PDB file of N, CA and C in Angstrom:
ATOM      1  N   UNK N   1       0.826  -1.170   0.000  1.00 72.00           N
ATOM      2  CA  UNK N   1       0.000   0.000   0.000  1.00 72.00           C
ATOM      3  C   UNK N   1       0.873   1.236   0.000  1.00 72.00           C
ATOM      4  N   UNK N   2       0.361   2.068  -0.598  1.00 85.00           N
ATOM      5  CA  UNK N   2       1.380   3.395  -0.754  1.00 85.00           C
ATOM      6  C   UNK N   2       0.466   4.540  -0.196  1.00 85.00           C
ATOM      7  N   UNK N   3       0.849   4.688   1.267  1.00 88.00           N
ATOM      8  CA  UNK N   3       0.092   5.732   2.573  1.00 88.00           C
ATOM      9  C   UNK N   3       0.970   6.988   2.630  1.00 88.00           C
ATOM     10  N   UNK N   4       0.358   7.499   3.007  1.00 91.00           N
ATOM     11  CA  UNK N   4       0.790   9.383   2.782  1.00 91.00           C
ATOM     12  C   UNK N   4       1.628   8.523   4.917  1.00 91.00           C
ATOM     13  N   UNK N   5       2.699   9.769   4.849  1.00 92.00           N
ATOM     14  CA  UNK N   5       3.071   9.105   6.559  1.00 92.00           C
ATOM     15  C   UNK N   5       2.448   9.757   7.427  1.00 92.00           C
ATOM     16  N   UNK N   6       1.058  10.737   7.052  1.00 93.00           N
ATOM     17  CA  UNK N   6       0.125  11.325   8.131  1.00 93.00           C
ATOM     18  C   UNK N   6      -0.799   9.897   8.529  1.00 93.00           C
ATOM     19  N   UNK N   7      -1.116   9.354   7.171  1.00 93.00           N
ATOM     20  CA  UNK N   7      -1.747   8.127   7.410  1.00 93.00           C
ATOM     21  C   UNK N   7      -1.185   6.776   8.100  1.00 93.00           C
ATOM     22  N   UNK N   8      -0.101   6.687   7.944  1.00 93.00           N
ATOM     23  CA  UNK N   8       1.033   5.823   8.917  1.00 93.00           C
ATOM     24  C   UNK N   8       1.160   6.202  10.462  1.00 93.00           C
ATOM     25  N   UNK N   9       1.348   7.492  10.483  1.00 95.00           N
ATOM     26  CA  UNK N   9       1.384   7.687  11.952  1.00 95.00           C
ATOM     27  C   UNK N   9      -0.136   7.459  12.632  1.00 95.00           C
ATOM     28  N   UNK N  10      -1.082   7.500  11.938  1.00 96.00           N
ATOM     29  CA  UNK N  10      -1.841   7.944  12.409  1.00 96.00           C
ATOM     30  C   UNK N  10      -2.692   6.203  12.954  1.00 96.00           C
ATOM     31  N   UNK N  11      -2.501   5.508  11.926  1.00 94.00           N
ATOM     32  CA  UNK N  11      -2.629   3.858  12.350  1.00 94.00           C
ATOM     33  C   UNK N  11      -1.618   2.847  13.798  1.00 94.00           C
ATOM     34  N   UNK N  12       0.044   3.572  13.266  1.00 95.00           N
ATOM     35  CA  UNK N  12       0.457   3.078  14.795  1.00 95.00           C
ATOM     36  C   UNK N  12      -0.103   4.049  16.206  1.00 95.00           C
ATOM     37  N   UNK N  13      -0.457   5.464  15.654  1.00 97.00           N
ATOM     38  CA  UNK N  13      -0.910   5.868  17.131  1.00 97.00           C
ATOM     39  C   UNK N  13      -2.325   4.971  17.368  1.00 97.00           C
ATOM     40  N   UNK N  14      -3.362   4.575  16.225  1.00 97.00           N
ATOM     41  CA  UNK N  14      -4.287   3.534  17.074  1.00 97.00           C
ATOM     42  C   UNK N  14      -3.715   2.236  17.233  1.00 97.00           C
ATOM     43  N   UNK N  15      -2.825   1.616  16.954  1.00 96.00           N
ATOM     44  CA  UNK N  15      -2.582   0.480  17.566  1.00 96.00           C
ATOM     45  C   UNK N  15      -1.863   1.012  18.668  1.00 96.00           C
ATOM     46  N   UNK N  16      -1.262   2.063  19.291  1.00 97.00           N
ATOM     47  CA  UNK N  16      -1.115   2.289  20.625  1.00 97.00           C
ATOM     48  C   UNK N  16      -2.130   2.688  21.489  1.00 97.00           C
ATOM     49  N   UNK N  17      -3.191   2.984  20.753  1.00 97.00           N
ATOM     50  CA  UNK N  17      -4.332   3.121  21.869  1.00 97.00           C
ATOM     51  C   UNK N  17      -5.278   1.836  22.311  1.00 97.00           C
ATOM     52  N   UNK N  18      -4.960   1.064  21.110  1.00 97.00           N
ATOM     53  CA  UNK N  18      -5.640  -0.394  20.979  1.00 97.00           C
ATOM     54  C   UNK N  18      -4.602  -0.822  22.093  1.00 97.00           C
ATOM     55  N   UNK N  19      -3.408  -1.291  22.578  1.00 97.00           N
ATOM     56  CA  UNK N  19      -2.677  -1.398  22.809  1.00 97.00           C
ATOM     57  C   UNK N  19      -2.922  -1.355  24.718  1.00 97.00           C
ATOM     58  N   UNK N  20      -2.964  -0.056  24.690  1.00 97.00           N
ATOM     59  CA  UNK N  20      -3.465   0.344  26.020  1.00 97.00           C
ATOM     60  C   UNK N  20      -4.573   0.053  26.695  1.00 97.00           C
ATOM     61  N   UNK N  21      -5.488  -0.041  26.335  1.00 97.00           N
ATOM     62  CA  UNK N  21      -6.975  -0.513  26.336  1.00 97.00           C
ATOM     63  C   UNK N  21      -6.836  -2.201  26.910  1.00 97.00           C
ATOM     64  N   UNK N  22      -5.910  -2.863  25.982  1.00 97.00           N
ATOM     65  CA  UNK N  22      -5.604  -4.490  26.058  1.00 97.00           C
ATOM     66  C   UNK N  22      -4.454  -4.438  27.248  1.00 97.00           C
ATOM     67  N   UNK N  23      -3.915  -3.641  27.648  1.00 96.00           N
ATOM     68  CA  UNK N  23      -2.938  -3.513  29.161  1.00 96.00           C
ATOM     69  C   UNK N  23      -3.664  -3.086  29.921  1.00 96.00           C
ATOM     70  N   UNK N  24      -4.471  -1.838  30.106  1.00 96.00           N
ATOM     71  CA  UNK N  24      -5.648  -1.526  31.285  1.00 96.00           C
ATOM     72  C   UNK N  24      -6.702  -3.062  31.586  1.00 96.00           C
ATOM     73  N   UNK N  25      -6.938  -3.504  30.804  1.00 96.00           N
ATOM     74  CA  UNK N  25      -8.275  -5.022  30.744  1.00 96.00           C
ATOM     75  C   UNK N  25      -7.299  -6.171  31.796  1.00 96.00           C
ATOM     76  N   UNK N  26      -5.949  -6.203  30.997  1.00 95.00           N
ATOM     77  CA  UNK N  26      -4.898  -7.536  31.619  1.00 95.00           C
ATOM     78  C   UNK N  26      -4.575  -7.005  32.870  1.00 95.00           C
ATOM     79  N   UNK N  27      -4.084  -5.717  33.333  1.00 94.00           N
ATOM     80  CA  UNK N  27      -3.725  -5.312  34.672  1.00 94.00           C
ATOM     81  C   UNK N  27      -5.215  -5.417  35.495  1.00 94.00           C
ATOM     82  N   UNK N  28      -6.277  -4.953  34.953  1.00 94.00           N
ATOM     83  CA  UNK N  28      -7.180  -5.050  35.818  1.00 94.00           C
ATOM     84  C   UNK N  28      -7.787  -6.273  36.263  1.00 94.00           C
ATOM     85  N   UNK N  29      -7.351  -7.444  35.485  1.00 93.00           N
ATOM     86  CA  UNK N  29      -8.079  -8.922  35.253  1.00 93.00           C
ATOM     87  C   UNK N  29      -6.785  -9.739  36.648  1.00 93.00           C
ATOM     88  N   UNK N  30      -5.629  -9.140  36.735  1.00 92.00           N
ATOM     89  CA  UNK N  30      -4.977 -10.339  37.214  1.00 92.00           C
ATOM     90  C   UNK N  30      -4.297  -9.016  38.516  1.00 92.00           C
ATOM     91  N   UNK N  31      -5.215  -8.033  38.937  1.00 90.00           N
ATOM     92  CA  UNK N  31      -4.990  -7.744  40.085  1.00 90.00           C
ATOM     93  C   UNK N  31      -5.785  -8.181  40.879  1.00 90.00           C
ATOM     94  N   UNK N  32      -5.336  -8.792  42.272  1.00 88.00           N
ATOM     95  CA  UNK N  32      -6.146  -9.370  43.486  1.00 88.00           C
ATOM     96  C   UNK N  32      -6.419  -8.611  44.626  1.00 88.00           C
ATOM     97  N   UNK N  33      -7.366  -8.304  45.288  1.00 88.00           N
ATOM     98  CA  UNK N  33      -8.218  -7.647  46.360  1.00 88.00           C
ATOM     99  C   UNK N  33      -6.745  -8.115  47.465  1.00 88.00           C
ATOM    100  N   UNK N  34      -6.080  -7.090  47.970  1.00 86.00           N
ATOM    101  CA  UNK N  34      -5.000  -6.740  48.956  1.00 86.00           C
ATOM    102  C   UNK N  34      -3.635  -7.530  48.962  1.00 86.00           C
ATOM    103  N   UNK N  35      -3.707  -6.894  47.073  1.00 84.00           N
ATOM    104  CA  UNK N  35      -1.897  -7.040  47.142  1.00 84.00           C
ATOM    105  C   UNK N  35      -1.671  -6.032  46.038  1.00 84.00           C
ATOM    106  N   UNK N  36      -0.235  -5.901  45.952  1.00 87.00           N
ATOM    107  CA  UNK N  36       0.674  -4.436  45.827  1.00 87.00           C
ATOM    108  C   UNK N  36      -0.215  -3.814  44.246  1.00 87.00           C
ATOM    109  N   UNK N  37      -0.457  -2.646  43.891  1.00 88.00           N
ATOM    110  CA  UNK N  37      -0.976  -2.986  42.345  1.00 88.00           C
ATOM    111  C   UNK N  37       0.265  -2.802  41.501  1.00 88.00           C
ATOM    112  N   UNK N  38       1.430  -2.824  41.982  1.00 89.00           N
ATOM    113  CA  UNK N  38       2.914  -3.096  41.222  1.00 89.00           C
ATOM    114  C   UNK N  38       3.038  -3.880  40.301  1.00 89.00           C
ATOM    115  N   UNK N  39       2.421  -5.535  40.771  1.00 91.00           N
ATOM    116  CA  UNK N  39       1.816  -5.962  39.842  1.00 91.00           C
ATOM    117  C   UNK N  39       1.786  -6.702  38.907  1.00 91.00           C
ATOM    118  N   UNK N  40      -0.109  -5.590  39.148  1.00 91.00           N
ATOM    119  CA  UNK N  40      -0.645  -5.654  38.014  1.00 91.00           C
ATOM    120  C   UNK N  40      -0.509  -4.448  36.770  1.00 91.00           C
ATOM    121  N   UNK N  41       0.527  -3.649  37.296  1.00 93.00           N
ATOM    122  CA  UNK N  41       1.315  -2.256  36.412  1.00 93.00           C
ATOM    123  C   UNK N  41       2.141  -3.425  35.190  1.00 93.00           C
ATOM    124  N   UNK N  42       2.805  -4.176  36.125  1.00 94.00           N
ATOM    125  CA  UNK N  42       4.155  -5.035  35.183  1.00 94.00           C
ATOM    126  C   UNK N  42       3.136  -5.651  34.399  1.00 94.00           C
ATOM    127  N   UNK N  43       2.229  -6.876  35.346  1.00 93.00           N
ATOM    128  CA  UNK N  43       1.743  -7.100  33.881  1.00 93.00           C
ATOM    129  C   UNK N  43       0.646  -6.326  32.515  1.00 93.00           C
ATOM    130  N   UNK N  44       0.348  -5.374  33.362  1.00 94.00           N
ATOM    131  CA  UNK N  44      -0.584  -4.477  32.036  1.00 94.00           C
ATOM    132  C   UNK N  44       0.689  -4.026  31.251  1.00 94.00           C
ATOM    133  N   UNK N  45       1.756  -4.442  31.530  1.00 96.00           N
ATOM    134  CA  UNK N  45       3.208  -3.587  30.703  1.00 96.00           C
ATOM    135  C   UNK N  45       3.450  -4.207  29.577  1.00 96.00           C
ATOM    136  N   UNK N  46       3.126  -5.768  30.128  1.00 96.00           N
ATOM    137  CA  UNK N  46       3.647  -6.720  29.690  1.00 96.00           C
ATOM    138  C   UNK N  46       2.849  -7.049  28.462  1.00 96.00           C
ATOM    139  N   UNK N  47       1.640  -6.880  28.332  1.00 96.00           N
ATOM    140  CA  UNK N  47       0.484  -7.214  27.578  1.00 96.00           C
ATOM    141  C   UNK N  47       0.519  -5.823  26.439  1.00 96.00           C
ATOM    142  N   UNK N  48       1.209  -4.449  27.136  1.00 97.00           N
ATOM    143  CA  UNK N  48       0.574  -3.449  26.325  1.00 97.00           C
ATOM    144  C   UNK N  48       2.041  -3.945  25.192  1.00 97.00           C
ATOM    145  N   UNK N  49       3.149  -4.198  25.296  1.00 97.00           N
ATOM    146  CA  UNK N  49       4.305  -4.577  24.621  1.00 97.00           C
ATOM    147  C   UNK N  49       4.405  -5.664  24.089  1.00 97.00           C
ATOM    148  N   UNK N  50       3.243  -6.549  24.192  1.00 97.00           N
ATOM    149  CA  UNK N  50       3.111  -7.651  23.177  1.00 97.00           C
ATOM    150  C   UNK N  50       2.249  -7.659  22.175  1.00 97.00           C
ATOM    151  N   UNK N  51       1.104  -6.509  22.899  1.00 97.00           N
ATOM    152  CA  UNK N  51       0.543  -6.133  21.811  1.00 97.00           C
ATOM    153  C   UNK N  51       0.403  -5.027  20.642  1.00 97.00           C
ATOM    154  N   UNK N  52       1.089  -4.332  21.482  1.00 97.00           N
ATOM    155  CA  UNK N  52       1.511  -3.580  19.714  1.00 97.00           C
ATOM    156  C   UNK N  52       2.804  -3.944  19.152  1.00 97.00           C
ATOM    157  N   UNK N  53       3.313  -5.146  19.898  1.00 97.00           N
ATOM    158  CA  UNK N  53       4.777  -5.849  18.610  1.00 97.00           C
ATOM    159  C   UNK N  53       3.620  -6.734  17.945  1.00 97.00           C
ATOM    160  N   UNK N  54       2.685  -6.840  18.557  1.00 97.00           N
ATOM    161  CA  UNK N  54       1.749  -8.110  17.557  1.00 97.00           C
ATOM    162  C   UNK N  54       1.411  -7.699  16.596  1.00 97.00           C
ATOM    163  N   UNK N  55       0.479  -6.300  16.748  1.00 96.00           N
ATOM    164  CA  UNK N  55       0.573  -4.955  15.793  1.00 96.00           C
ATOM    165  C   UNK N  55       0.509  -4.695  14.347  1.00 96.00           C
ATOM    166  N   UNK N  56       2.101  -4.207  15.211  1.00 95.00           N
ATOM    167  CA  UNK N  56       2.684  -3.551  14.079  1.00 95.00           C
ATOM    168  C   UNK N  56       3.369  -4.891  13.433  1.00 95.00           C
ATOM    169  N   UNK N  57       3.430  -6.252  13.838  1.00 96.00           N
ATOM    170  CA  UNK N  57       3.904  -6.689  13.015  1.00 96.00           C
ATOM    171  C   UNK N  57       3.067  -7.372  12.178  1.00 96.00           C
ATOM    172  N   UNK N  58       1.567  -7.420  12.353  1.00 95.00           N
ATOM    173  CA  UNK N  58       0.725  -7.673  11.452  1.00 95.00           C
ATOM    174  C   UNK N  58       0.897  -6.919  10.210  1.00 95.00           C
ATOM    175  N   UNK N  59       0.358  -5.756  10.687  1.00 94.00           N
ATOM    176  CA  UNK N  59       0.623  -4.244   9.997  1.00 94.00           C
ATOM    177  C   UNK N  59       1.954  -3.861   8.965  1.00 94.00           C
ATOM    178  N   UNK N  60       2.943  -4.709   9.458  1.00 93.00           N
ATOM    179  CA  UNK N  60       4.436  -4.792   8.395  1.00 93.00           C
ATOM    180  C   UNK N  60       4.100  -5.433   7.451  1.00 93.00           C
ATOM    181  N   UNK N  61       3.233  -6.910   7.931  1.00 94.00           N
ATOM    182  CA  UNK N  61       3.707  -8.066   7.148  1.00 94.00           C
ATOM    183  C   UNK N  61       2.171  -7.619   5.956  1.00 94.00           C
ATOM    184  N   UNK N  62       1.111  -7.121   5.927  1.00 92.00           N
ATOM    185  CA  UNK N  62      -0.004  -6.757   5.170  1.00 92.00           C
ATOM    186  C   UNK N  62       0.549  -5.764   4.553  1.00 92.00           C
ATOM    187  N   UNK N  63       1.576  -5.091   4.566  1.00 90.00           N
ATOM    188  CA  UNK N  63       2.247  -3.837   3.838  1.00 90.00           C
ATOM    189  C   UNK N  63       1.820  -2.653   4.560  1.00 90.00           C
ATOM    190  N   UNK N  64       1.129  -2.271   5.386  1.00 90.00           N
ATOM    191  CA  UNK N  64       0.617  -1.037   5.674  1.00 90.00           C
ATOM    192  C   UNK N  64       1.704  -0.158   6.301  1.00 90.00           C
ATOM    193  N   UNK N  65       2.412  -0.626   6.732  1.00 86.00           N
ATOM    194  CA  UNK N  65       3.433  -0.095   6.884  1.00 86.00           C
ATOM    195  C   UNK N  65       4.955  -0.092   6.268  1.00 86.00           C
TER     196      UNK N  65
END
C-alpha cells in the first residue's frame, strides 16, 4: 500500500491506543483484592508490549506499513 506518513502515523498511534486498552483489561483482570498494584502495572506492561509488537507486526507483514 502506498500511505501518505500522516496516514502511517496515524494507524500506529491507534494500535497504541488499541494497545493500552488491552494492558488496562490484563492489569485489571490479574490484580487481586489486597496485594501491591505493582503488579498488576508489570503485567498491564507486559500485555501493552506484546501487543503492539503483535501490531505492528501484522501491519508490516499486510504492507501497511
Amino acid at each position: 500500500m502506498n500511505l501518505s506518513l500522516g496516514v502511517k502515523v496515524l494507524v500506529v498511534v491507534i494500535c497504541a491506543l488499541f494497545s493500552v486498552i488491552v494492558a488496562m483489561v490484563a492489569a485489571w483482570l490479574s490484580h487481586t483484592p489486597g496485594t501491591p498494584a505493582g503488579q498488576a502495572v508489570l503485567y498491564g506492561g507486559g500485555a501493552f508490549a506484546g501487543c503492539l509488537l503483535l501490531c505492528l507486526a501484522v501491519l508490516s507483514a499486510l504492507k501497511v506499513l
